[in-house]
Coordinates of C-alpha atoms (C1' of nucleotides) in Angstrom, one line a residue:
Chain M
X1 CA 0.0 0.0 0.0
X2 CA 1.0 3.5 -0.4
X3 CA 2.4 5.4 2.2
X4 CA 1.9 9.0 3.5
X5 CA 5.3 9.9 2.7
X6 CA 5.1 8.7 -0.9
X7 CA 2.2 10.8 -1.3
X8 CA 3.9 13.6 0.3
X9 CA 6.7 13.5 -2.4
X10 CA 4.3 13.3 -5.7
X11 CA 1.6 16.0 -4.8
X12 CA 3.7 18.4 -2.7
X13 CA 1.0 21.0 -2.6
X14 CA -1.7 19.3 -0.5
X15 CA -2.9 19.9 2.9
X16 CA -2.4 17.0 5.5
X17 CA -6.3 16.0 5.4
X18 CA -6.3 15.4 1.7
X19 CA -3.7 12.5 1.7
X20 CA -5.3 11.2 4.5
X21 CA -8.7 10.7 2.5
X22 CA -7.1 9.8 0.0
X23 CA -5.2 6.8 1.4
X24 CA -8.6 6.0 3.2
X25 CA -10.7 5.7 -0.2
X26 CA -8.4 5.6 -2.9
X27 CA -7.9 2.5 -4.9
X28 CA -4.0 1.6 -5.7
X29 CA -4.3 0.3 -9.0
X30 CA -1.5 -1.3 -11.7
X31 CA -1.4 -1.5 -14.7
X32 CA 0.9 -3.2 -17.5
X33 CA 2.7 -1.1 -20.0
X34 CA 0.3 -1.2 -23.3
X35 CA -3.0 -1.5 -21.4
X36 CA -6.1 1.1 -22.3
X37 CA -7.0 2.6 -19.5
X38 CA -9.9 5.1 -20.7
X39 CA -11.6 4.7 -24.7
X40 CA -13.3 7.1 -25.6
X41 CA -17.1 7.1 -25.0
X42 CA -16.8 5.8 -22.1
X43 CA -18.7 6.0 -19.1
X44 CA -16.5 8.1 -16.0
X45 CA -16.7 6.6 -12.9
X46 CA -13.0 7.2 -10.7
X47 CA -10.2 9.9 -11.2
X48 CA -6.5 8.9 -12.1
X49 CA -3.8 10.3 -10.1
X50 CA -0.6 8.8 -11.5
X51 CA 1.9 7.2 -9.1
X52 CA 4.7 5.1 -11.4
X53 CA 4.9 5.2 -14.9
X54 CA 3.8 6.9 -17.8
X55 CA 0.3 7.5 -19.4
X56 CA -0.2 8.4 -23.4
X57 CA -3.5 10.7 -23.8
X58 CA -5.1 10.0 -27.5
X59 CA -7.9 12.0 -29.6
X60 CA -9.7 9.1 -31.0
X61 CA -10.8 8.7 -33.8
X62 CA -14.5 7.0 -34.7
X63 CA -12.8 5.1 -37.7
X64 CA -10.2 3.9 -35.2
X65 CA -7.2 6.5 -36.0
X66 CA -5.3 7.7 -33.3
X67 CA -3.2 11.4 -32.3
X68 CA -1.2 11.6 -29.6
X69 CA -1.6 14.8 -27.3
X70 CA 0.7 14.7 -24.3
X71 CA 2.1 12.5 -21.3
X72 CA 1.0 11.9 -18.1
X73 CA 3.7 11.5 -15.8
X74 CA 3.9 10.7 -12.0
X75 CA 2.4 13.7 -9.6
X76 CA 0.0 14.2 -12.3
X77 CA -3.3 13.5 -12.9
X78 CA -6.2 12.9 -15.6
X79 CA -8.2 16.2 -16.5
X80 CA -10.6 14.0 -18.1
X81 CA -11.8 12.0 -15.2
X82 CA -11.4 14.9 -12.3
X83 CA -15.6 15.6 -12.9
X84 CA -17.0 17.8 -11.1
X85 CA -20.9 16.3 -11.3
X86 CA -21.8 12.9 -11.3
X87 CA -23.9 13.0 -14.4
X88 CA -22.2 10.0 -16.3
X89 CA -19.2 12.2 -18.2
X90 CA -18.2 10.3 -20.9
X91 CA -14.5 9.9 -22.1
X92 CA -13.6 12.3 -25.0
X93 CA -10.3 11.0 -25.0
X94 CA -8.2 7.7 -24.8
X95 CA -5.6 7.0 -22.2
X96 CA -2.8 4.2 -22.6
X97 CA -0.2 3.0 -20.5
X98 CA 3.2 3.1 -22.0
X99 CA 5.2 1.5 -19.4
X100 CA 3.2 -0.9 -16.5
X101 CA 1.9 1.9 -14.2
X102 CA 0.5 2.3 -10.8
X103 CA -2.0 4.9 -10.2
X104 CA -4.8 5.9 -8.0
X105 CA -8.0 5.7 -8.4
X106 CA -10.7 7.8 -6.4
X107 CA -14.5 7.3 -7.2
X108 CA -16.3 10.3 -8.6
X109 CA -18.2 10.2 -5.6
X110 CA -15.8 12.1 -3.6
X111 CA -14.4 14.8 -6.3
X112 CA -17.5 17.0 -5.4
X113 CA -17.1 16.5 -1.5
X114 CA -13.3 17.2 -1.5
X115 CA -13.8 20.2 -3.6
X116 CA -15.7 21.5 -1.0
X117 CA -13.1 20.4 2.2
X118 CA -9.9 20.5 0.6
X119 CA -8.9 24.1 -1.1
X120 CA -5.4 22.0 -2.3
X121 CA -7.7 19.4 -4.0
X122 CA -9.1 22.3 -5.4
X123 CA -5.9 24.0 -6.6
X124 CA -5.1 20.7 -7.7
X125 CA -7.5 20.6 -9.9
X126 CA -7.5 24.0 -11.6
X127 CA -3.9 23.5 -11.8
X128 CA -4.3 20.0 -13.8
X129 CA -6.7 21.8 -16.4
X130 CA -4.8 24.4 -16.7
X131 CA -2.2 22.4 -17.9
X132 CA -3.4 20.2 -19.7
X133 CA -5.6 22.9 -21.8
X134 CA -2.1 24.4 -22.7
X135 CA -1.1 20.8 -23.9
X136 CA -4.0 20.8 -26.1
X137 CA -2.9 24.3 -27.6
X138 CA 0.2 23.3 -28.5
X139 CA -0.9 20.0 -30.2
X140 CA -3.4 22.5 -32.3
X141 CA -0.7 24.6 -32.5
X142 CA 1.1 21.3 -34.3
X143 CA -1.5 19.9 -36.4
X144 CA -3.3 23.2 -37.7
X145 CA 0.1 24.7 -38.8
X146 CA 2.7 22.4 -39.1
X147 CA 3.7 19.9 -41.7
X148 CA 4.5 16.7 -41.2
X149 CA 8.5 16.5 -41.5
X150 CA 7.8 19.1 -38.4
X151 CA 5.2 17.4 -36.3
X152 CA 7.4 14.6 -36.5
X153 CA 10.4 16.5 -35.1
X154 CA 8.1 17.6 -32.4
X155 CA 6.9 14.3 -31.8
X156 CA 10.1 12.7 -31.0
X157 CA 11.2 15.7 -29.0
X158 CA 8.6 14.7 -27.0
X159 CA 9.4 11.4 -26.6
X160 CA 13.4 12.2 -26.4
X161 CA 12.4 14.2 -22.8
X162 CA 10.8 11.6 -21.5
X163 CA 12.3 8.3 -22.2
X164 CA 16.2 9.8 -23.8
X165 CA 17.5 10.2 -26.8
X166 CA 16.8 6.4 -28.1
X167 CA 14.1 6.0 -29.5
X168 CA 12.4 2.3 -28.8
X169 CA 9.5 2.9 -31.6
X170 CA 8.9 1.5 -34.5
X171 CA 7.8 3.2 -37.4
X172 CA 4.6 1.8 -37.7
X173 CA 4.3 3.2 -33.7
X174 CA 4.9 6.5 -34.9
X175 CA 2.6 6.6 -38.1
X176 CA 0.2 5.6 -35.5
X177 CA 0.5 8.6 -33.1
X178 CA 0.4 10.8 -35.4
X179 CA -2.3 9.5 -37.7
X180 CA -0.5 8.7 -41.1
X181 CA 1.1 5.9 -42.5
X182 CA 4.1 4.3 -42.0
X183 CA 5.9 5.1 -45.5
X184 CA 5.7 8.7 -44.8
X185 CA 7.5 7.9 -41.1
X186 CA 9.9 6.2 -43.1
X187 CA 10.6 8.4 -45.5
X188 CA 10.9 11.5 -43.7
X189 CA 12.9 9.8 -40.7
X190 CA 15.2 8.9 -43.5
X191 CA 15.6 12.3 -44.3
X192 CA 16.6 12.8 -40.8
X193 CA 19.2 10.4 -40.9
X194 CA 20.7 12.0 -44.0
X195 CA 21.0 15.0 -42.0
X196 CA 22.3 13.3 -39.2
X197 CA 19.6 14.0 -36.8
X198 CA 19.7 10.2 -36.2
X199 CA 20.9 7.2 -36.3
X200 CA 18.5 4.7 -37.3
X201 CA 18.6 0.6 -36.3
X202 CA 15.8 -1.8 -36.2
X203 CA 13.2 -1.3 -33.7
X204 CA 14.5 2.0 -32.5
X205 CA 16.7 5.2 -33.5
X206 CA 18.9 7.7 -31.9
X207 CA 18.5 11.4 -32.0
X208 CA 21.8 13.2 -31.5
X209 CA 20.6 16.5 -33.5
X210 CA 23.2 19.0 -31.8
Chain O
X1 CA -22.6 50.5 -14.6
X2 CA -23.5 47.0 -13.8
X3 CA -26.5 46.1 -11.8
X4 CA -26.1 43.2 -9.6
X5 CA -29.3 42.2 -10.9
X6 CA -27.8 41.2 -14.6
X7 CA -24.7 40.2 -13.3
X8 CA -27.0 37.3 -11.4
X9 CA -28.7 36.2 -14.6
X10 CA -25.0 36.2 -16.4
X11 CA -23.5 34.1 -13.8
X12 CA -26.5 32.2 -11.9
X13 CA -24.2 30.2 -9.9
X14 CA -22.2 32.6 -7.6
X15 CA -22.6 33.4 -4.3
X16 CA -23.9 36.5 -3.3
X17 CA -20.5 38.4 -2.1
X18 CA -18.7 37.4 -5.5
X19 CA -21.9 39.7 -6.7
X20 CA -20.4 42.6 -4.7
X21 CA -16.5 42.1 -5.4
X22 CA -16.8 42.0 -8.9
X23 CA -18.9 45.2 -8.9
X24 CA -16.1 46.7 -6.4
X25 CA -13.2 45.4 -8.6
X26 CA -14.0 44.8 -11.8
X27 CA -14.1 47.5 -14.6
X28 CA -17.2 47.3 -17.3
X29 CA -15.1 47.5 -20.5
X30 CA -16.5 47.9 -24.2
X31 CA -14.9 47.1 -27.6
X32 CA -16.0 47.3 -31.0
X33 CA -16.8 44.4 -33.7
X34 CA -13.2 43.5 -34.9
X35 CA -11.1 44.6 -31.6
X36 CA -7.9 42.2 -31.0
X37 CA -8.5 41.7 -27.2
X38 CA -5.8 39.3 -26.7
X39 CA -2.7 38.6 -28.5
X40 CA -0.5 35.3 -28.6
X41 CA 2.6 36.5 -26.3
X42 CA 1.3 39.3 -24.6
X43 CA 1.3 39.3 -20.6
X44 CA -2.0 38.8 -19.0
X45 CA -2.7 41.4 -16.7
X46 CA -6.5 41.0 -16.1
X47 CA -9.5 38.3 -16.6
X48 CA -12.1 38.8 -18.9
X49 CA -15.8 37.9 -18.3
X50 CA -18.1 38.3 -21.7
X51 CA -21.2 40.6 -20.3
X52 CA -22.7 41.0 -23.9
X53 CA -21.9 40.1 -27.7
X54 CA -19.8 37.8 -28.7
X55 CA -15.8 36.9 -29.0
X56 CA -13.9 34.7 -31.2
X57 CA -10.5 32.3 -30.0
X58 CA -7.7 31.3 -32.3
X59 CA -4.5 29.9 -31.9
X60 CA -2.3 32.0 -33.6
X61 CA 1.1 31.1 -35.7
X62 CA 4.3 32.4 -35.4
X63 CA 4.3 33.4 -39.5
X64 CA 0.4 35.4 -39.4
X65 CA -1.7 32.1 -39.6
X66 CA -4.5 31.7 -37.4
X67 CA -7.0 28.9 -36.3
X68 CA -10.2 29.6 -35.1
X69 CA -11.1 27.1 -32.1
X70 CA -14.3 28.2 -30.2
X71 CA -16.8 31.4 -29.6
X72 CA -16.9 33.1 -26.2
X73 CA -20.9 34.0 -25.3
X74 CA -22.5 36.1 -22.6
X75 CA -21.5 34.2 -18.9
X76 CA -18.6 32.3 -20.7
X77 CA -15.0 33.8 -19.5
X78 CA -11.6 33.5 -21.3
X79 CA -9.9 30.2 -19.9
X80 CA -6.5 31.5 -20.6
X81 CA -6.9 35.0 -18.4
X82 CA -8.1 33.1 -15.0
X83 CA -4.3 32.5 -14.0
X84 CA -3.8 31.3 -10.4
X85 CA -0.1 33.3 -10.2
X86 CA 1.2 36.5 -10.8
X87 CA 4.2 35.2 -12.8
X88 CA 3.3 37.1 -15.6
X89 CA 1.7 34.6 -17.6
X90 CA 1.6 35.1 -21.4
X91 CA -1.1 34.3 -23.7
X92 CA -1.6 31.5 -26.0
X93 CA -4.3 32.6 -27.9
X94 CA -5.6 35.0 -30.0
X95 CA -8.9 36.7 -28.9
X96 CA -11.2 39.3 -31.1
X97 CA -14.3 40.8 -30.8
X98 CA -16.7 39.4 -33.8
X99 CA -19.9 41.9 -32.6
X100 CA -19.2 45.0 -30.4
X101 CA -18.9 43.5 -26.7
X102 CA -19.3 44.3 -23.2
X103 CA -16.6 42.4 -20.7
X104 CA -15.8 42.6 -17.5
X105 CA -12.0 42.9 -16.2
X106 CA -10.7 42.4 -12.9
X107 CA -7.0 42.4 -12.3
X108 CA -5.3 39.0 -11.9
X109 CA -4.5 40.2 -8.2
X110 CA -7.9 39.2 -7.5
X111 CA -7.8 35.9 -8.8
X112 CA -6.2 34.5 -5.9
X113 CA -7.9 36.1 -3.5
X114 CA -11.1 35.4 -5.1
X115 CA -10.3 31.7 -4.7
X116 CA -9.9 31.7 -1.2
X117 CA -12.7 33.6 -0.5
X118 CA -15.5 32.3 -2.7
X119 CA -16.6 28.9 -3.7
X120 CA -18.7 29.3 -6.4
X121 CA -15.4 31.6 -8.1
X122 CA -13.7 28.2 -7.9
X123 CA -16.2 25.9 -9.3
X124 CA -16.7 28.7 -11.8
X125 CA -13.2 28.4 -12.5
X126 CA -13.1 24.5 -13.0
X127 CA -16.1 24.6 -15.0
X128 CA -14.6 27.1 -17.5
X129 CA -11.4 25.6 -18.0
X130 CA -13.5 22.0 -18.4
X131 CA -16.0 23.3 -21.1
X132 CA -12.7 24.8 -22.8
X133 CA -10.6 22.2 -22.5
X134 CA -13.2 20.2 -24.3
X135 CA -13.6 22.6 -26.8
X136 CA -10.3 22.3 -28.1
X137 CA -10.4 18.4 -28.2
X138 CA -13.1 18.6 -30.8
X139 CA -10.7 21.0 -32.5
X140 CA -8.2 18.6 -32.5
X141 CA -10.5 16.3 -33.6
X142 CA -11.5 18.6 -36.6
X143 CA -7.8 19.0 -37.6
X144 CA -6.3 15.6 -37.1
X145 CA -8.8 13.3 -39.0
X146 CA -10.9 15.5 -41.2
X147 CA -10.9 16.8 -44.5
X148 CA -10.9 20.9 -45.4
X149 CA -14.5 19.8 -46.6
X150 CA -15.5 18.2 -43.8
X151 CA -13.4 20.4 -41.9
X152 CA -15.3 23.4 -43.6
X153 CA -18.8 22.2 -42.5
X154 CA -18.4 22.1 -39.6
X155 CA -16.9 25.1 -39.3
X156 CA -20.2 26.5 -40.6
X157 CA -22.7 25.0 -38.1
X158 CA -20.2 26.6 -35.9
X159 CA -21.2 30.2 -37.3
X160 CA -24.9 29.0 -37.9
X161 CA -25.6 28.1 -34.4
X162 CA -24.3 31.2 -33.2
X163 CA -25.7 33.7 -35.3
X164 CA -28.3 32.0 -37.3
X165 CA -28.4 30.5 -40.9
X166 CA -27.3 33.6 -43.2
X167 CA -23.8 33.3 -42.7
X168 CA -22.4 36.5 -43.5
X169 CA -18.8 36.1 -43.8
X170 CA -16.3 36.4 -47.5
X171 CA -14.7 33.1 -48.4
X172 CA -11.4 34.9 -47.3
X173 CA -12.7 35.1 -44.0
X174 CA -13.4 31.7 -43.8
X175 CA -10.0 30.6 -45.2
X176 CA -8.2 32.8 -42.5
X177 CA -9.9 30.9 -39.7
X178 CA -9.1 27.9 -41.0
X179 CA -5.7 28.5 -42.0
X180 CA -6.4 27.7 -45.8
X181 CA -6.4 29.7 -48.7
X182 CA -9.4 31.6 -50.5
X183 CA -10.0 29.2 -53.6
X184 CA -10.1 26.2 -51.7
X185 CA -12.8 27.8 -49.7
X186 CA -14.7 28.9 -53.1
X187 CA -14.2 25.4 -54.5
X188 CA -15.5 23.9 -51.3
X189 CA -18.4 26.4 -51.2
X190 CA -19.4 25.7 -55.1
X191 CA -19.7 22.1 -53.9
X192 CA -22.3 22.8 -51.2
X193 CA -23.5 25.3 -53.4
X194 CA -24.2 22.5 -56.1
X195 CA -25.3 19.8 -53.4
X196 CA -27.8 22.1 -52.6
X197 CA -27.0 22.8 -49.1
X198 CA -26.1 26.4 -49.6
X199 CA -27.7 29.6 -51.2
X200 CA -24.7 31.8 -52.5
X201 CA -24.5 35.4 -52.0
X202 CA -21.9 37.8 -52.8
X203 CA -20.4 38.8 -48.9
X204 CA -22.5 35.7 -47.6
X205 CA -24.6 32.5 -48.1
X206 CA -27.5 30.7 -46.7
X207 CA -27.2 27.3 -45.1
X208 CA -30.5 25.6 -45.8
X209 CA -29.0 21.9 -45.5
X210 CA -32.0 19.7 -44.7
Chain E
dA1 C1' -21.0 57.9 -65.0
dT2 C1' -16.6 56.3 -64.6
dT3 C1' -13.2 54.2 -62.0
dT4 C1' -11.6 51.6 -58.2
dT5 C1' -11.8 47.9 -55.2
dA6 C1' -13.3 43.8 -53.1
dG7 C1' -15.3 39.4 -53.7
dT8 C1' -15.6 35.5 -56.5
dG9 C1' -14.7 31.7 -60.4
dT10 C1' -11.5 28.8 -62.4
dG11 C1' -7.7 26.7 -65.0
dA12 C1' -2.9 25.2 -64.5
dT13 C1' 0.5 23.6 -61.7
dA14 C1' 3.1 22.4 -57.5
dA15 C1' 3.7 20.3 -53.2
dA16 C1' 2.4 17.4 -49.4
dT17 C1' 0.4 13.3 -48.1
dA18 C1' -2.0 8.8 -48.8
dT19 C1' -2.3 4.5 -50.9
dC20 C1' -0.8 0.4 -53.3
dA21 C1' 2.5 -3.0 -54.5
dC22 C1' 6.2 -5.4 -53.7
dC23 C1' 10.8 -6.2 -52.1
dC24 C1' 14.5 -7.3 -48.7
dA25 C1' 16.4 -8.2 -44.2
dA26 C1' 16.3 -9.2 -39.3
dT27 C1' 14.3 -11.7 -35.9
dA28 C1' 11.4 -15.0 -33.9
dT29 C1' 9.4 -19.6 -34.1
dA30 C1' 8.8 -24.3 -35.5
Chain Z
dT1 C1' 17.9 -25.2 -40.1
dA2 C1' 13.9 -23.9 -42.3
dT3 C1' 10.0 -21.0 -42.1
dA4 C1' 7.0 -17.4 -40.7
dT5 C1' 6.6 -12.9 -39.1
dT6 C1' 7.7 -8.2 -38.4
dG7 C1' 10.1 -4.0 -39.6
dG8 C1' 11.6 -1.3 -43.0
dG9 C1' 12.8 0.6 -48.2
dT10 C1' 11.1 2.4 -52.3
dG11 C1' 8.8 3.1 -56.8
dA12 C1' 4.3 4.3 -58.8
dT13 C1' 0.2 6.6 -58.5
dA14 C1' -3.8 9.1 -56.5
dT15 C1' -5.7 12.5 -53.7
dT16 C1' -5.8 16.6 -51.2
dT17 C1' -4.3 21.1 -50.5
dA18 C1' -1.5 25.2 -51.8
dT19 C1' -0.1 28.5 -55.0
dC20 C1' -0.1 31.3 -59.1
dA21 C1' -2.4 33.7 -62.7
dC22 C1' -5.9 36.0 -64.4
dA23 C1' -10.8 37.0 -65.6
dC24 C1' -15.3 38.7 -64.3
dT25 C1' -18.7 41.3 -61.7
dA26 C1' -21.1 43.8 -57.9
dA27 C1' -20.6 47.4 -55.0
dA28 C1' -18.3 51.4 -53.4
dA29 C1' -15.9 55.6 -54.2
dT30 C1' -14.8 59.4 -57.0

DNA sequence: ATTTTAGTGTGATAAATATCACCCAATATA
DNA sequence: TATATTGGGTGATATTTATCACACTAAAAT
């Protein structure tokens, strides 16, 4: 189980009541790296607080194509799922674990109640939407005005600051996040290599741009 | 000035002392059809509460470009102004007037303040950045999977549900809010135009799809 | 009434991206 | 070791969107 003191260290900002309900009705959930965790359309019912591991939020697609948005990283938490009425919110996004995970989960039930008792919670919550809404800027930012040769650049900075500079995807990964096909990721990242932005093997690459 | 009783039918939800603080605090400002009220970059130095008409959000490009993402009505309030910190925070979007508006504007000092003090300023808080937030998903939505022409209709139904079915806006403005050019938004138009979904006008058209 | 300007129509062409077809090589599996 | 599977390379072609060029016309300005 999780203790105070973990809490502590990934949600620094809280008041001393708020980990306390939270180790009282949270649920300390795992999950393995690759699992869904939220489709979209789906029914609401808890909020996910990461603890371990990283999270990929999706736009989906109703023909099944996929673009990636952001990361969700320890200390963090789904926007999505922090409701703030009980009315059955559905999922306009999709959630995947990219490595096995552990995170919290805390029934909607209590989102309303501990917006009224805990002014961190609160905080906490403004402070995640904030955040995320400027995610969701710069992915417009991406898509609306960037071609793809950039989007990809952006893409694997992305990935470069969270996991380092090699790059465990395939192409075919890639073409999937980004919601094209995998001869254009293979062309272009191609083009990167001849510029010696990278250094490509099977399976992964290595971006050593500067 | 501002009579407490429109500010209640504006913003049902608040408590009664919010009422009085934002009549203490809060400047009544006007700006005409057209007005940039926000630029990409610049610092924010106040909130801004829509009291009447009707303002339009873009993300904005670095080269001129621009991307219209959602309206701003009467009771709505720019997400991107409601900062929780002083540390100059900069905008990342572009905001203009479309009609002449009314807006209230209350320093960010208050916005901490205000959350301490007043509940229903939070949950007004959380509910704008939600609605917002999930406003720019279905722009992301727009952008990632569809088609200009798809793109384009939508777009439309957009304008149509705001100001009703004469949609009086040039093709040019059209391409500039969604970052295209001015043929492709003729071309598009002549389609609907010949689908019969659309009565063409010179300076506007008539939407009278089924 | 004439000129200017803004809004629109449209062909030609270019660029970006998507799709299809098929190949080869590395790795996993039988 | 043989075979199947997955990842990747690449030409050909189609589609979508962008860009250029220019013509036409309604409305506005002179």
């Amino acid at each position: 189980m999780l203790s105070k003191e973990t809490l502590t260290k990934l949600f620094p900002d809280w008041e001393d009541g708020l980990y306390d309900a939270i180790l009282n009705e949270a649920e300390l959930k795992e999950a393995k790296a690759g699992t869904t965790l939220l489709k979209m359309g789906q029914n609401i019912k808890s909020a996910m607080l990461v603890v371990e591991g990283t999270i990929k939020l999706y736009q989906e697609d109703e023909t099944g194509g996929e673009y990636f948005m952001y990361h969700l990283n320890p200390g963090e938490a789904c926007a999505v799922t922090l409701v703030c009425n009980y009315h059955h919110e559905q999922s306009q996004v999709l959630a995947k674990a990219v490595t096995d995970i552990q995170y919290l989960s805390i029934p909607i039930a209590f989102m309303e109640k501990w917006l009224n008792e805990f002014k961190s919670w609160h905080y906490f919550v403004i402070k995640t939407y904030r955040s995320r809404y400027e995610e969701l800027l710069k992915t417009i930012h991406e898509i609306a005005f960037k071609n793809m040769d950039e989007r990809l650049e952006f893409y694997i900075l992305k990935y470069v600051k969270q996991f380092g500079s090699i790059v465990n995807l395939t192409h075919q990964d890639i073409a999937n996040d980004l919601n094209t096909s995998r001869e254009v990721i293979s062309r272009l990242l191609k083009k990167m290599e001849h510029n010696g932005w990278i250094v490509m093997n099977r399976n992964s690459f290595d971006w050593i741009k500067k």
